[in-house]
Structure formats: structure tokens, C-alpha cells
Coordinates of C-alpha atoms in Angstrom, one line a residue:
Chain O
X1 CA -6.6 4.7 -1.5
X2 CA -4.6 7.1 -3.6
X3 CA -4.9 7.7 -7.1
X4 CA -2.3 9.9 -9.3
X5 CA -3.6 12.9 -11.1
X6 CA -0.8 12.9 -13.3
X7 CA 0.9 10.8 -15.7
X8 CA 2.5 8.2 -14.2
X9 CA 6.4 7.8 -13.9
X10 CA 9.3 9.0 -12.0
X11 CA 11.1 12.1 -12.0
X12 CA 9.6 13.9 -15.3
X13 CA 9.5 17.2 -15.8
X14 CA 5.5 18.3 -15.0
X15 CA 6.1 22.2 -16.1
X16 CA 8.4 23.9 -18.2
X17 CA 9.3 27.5 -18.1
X18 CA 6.0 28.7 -18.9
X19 CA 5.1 31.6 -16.4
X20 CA 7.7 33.3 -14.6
X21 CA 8.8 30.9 -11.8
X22 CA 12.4 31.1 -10.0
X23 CA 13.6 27.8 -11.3
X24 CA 13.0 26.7 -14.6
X25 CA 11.3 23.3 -13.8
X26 CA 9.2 21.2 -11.9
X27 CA 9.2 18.0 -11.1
X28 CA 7.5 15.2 -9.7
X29 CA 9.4 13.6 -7.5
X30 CA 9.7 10.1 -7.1
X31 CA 7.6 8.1 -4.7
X32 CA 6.9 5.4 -2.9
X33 CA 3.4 4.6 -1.6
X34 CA 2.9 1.5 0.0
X35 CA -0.2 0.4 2.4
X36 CA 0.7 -1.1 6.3
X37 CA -2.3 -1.8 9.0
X38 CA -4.7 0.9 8.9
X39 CA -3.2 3.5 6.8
X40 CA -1.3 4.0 3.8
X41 CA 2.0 6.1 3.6
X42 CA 3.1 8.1 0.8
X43 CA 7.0 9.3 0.6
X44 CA 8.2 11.7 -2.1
X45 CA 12.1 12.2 -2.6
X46 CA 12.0 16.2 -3.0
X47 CA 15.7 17.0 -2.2
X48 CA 16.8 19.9 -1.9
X49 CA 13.2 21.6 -0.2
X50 CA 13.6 23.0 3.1
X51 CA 11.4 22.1 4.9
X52 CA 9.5 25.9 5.1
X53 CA 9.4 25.6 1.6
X54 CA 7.3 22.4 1.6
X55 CA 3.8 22.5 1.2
X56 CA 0.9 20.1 1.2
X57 CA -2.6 20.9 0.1
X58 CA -6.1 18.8 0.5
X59 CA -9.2 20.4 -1.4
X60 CA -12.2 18.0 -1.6
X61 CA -10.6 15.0 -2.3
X62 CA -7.3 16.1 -3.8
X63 CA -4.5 16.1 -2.2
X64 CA -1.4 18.1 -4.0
X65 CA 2.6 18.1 -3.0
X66 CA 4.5 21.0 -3.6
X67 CA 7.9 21.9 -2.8
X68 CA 9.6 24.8 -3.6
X69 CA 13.8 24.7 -4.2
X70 CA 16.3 27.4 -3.6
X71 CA 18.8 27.2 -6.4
X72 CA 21.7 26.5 -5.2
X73 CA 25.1 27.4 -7.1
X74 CA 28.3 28.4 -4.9
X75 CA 29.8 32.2 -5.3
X76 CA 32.4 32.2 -7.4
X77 CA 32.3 29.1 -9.2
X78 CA 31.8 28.6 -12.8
X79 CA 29.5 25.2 -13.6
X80 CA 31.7 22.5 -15.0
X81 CA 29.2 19.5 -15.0
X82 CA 25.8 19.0 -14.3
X83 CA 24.5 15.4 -14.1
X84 CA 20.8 16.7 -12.7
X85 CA 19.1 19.5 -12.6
X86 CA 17.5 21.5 -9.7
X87 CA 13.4 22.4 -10.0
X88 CA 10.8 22.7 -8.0
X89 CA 8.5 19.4 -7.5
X90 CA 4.2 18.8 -7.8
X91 CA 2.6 15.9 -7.5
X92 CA -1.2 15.4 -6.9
X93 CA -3.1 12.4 -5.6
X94 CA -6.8 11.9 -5.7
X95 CA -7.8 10.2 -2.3
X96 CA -10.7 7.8 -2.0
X97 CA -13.4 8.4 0.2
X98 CA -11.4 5.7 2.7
X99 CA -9.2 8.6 3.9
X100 CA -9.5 9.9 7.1
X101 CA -9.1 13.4 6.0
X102 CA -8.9 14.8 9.6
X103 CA -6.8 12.7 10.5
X104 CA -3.7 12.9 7.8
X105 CA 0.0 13.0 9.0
X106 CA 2.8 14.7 6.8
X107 CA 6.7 14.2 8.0
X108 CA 9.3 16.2 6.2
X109 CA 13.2 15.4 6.9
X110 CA 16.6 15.2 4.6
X111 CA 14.3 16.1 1.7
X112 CA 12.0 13.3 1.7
X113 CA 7.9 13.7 2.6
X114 CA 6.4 11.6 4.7
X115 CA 2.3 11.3 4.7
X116 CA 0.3 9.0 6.2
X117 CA -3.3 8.7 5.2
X118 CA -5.4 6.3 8.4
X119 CA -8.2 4.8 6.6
X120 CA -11.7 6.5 8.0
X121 CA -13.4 4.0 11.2
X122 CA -16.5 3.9 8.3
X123 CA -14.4 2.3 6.0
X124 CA -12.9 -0.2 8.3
X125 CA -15.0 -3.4 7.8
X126 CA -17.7 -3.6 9.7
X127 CA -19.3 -7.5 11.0
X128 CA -22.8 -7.1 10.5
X129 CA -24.6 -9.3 12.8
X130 CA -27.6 -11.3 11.6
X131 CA -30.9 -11.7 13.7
X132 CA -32.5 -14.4 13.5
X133 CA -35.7 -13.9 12.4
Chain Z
X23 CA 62.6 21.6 -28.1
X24 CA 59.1 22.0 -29.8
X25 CA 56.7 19.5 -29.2
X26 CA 53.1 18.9 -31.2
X27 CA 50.5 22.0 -30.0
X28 CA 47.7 19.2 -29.1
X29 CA 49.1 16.9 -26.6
X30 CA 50.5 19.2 -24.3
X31 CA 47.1 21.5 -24.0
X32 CA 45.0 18.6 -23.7
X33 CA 47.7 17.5 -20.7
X34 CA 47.4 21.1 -19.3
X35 CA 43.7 21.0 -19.5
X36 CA 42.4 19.5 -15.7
X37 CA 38.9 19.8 -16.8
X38 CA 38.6 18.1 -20.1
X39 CA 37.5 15.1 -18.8
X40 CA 34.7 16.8 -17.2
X41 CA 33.8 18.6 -20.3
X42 CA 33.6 15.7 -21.9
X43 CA 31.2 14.2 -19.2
X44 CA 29.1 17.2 -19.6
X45 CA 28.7 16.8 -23.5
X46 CA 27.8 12.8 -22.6
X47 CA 24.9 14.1 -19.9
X48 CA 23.8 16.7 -22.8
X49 CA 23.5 14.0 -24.7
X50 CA 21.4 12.1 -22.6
X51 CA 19.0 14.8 -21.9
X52 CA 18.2 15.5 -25.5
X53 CA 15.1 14.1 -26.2
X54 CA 14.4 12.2 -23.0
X55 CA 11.7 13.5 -20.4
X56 CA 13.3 11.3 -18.0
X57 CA 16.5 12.7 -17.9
X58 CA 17.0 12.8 -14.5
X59 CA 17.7 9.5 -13.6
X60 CA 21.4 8.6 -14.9
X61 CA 23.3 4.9 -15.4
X62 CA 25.5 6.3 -12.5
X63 CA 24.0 6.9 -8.8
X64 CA 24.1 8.7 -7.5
X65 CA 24.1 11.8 -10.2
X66 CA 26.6 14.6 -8.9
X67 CA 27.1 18.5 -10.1
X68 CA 30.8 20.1 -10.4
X69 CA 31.5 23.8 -9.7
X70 CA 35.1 25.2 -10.3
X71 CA 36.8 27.6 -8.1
X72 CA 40.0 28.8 -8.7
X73 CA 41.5 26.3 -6.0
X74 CA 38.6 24.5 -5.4
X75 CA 35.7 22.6 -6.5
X76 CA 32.4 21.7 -5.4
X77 CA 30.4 18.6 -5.7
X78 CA 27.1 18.9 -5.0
X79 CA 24.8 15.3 -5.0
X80 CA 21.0 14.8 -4.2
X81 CA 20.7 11.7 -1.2
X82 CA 16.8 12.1 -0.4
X83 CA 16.1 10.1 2.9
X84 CA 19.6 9.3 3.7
X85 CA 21.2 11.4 7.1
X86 CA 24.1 12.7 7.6
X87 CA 25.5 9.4 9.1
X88 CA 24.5 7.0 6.0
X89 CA 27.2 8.6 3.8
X90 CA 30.6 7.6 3.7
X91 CA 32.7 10.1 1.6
X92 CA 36.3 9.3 0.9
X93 CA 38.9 11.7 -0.6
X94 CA 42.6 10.5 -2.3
X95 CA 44.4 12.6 -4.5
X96 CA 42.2 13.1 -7.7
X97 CA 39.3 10.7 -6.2
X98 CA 36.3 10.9 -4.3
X99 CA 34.2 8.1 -3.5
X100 CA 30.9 8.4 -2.5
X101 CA 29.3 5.4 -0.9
X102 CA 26.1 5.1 1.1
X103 CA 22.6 2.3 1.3
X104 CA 19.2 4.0 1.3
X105 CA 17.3 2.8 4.7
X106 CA 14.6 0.6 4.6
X107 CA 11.6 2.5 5.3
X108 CA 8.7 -0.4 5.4
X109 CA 9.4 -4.1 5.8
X110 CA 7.3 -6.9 6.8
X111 CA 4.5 -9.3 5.6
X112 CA 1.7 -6.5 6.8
X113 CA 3.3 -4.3 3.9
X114 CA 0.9 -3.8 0.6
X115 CA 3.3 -1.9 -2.0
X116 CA 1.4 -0.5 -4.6
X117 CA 4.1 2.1 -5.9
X118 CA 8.3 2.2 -6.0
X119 CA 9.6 5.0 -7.7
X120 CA 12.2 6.1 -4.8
X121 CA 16.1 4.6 -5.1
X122 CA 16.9 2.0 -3.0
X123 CA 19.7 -0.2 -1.7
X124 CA 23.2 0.7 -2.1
X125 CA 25.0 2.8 -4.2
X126 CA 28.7 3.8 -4.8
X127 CA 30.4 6.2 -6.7
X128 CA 34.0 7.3 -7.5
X129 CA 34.5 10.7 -9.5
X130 CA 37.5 12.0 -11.0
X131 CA 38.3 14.7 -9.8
X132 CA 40.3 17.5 -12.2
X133 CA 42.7 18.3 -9.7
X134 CA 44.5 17.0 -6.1
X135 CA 42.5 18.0 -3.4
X136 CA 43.9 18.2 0.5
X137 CA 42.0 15.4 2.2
X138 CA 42.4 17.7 5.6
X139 CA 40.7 20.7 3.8
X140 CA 37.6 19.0 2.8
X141 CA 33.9 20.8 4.1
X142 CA 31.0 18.0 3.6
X143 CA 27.4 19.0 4.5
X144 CA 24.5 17.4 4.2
X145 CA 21.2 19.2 4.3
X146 CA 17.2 18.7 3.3
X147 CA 18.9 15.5 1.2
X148 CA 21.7 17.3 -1.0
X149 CA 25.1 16.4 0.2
X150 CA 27.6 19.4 -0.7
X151 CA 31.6 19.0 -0.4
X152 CA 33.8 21.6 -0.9
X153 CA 37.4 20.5 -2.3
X154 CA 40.6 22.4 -1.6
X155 CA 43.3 22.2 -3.7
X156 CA 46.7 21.7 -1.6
X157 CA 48.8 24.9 -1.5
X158 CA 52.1 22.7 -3.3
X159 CA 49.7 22.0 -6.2
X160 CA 48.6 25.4 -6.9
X161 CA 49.6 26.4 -10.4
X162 CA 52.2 29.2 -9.3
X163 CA 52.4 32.7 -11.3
X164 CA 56.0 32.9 -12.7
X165 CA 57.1 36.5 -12.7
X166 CA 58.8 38.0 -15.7
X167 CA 62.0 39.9 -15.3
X168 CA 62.9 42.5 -17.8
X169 CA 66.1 42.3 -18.8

């Protein structure tokens, strides 16, 4: 029900520091996207986005995750090792026409998104009885 | 009673080992799209105060409650399971990028840090501690007499 725009993979940088954005990268954050009774449920590790800074876009039948980070480095303090890097994350997902666009949830807490797309009552199988002639 | 110029900086130097884990994670950025996810989980950052130090580690999905951070002398362990968001036979997975399971991690720390004077917070899925060094640790200034 959800297709990826974007190349496929985890954590990769979508963006390097082409325009003049606060942070230097972007990423697309890791997810996990998984289908259970009528709906299917997208997360998206973004740590780090507060939840103000999160935001989810639909046009037509895209559907496009952005969060924005607040680089965070303590007064004071000189860097001494950096094992990851802080960024901003994007990731878009084409929806089928299943979705119930109206009708689509979106969760944010301790940095990881929450969406869950119901399937449209047209798409649901429908019996179709048959007369007897 | 001279001794070799080497051995004693590299003795004096708290951070070298951290320098030197720096250099490795260069290393494993160059060339590598993927950089972010290390061998170790999960991946921390180091900032150095005078008499402290900061850790700062990304924990998406975990709360406040899942973590389990102890601190001994030059230590800290970080330990901690990712919940289990969907189980059950109704469950169609078609992607799993996320971490899961659990994870452990001890770092070295480049000096002694007070376990009482330790600030943990956890916030939008980045865990930050703030490390004091103990006041009888502190390098201490010697003052010079003239004579």
C-alpha cells in the first residue's frame, strides 16, 4: 500500500549541503512498515525531532516525512568523538489508491513517527452476490 | 630522574583513546553512504568540558524507563531492549529497517566521573548524560613560588 520514492535502504544520506540548510544533512530514517487488520502502519526512527519540528505531507498520492533537527552541541565543550551524525530526515512514500486518505493517523513520541494508513471501505473486498438468472 | 618524552605524555593524555576512536569512525565514514549505522549499538557522541563530559546517544522509540545507564569509575554502560511494536500472526511485514532487540554498551570513559553527579535525560529519542569529574580527581594548578 506504500511504495518508496526513494532509493531503498536505511539511514543514507538523501541531501548533502547543497542549499543553505541549518544542518548539513538529511536523512532518511530508518523504518519499519508492516501491514495488521485493516491498515498498514509505517514507523520512522527520526531522533532527535521535536515533535513541532515534525512534519508530514500528503499531495495527490504522495505522502512525504520530514523532520527537522536542532543541532545539539553543549556550551563549552569541545567535540572529542562523534560516532553519528545529526541531520535533518525525508522520506516519501507513494500510497496506492487503497488508502483512506481522510482517514490517516500520524503518532510522534521519543523521536519515532507513527502513521497508520486504514485501507479505503472500496478497497475492502467486497462478496458480490450472484442472481440466478 | 629523566624518563623517555613518549610514555609519560601518552600516560598524561586522558583522551587518546578517544582520539583514536574518532580516527577509526573517520575511517568508517570514508567512502560509505551508510555510515551511520556502526558495529557498536548503540553509536554515542563525546563532548569535553573541563571537568566534565557529555555523551550524547540516539534511542528512537525507547522511553525514559527502557534505559538502564550505569556509571563506575572510568565506565559507563548503557543497556536497554527496543519494545516490540507489532507482534502476532495478523502481522504482514513488508519492511525492517528500525533496530531491534537488545543492545549493550560500555564506553571508556577518559576520566573518573562522580557516580552521584551524573544528569541523564532522555528526550524526542536522544539520551544525553552529563559526567562530572570528582572534585579529588581534578588536575590541581600547582602555584609557583619565586624564590
Amino acid at each position: 500500500m506504500a511504495q518508496e520514492m526513494t532509493a531503498q535502504g536505511g539511514r543514507e544520506v538523501t541531501r548533502g549541503d547543497t542549499d543553505n540548510s541549518r544542518t548539513a544533512m538529511t536523512f532518511m530514517p530508518a523504518v519499519d512498515i508492516f501491514e495488521q487488520g485493516d491498515a498498514t502502519v509505517i514507523l520512522a526512527d527520526m531522533p532527535g525531532v521535536a515533535p513541532e519540528d515534525m512534519d508530514v505531507t500528503l499531495e495527490r498520492q504522495v505522502l512525504t516525512l520530514r523532520g527537522q533537527v536542532r543541532p545539539h552541541a553543549p556550551d563549552g565543550y569541545r567535540r572529542i568523538a562523534s560516532e553519528y551524525r545529526e541531520g535533518d530526515y525525508e522520506r516519501a512514500f507513494t500510497l496506492s489508491d487503497e488508502v483512506d486518505q481522510d482517514k490517516i493517523k500520524a503518532d510522534f513520541k521519543h523521536g519515532v513517527l507513527r502513521l497508520e494508513l486504514p485501507r479505503a471501505a472500496e478497497a475492502k473486498p467486497k462478496k458480490i452476490s450472484i442472481k440466478a438468472a | 630522574m629523566l624518563q623517555s618524552t613518549i610514555a609519560p605524555f601518552r600516560a598524561f593524555d586522558p583522551f587518546a583513546d578517544m582520539r583514536r576512536m574518532q580516527s577509526e569512525m573517520n575511517q568508517l565514514f570514508n567512502g560509505f553512504g551508510m555510515a551511520q549505522r556502526s558495529q557498536v549499538h548503540p553509536a554515542v557522541n563525546f563532548w569535553a568540558g573541563q571537568d566534565s563530559i557529555v555523551l550524547t546517544a540516539e534511542l528512537p522509540g525507547l522511553s525514559e524507563d527502557d534505559i538502564e545507564l550505569t556509571v563506575k569509575d572510568t565506565t559507563a554502560v548503557l543497556r536497554g531492549s527496543y519494545p516490540e511494536h507489532a507482534s502476532g500472526e495478523d502481522v504482514t511485514w513488508r519492511r525492517r529497517e528500525r533496530p531491534s532487540g537488545a543492545f549493550s554498551r560500555t564506553v571508556e570513559l577518559p576520566f573518573r566521573v562522580d557516580p552521584e553527579k551524573v544528569d541523564a535525560r532522555f528526550k524526542n529519542g536522544v539520551l544525553t548524560v552529563e559526567m562530572q569529574r570528582p572534585d579529588d580527581d581534578k588536575p590541581k594548578r600547582i602555584q609557583i613560588k619565586a624564590s
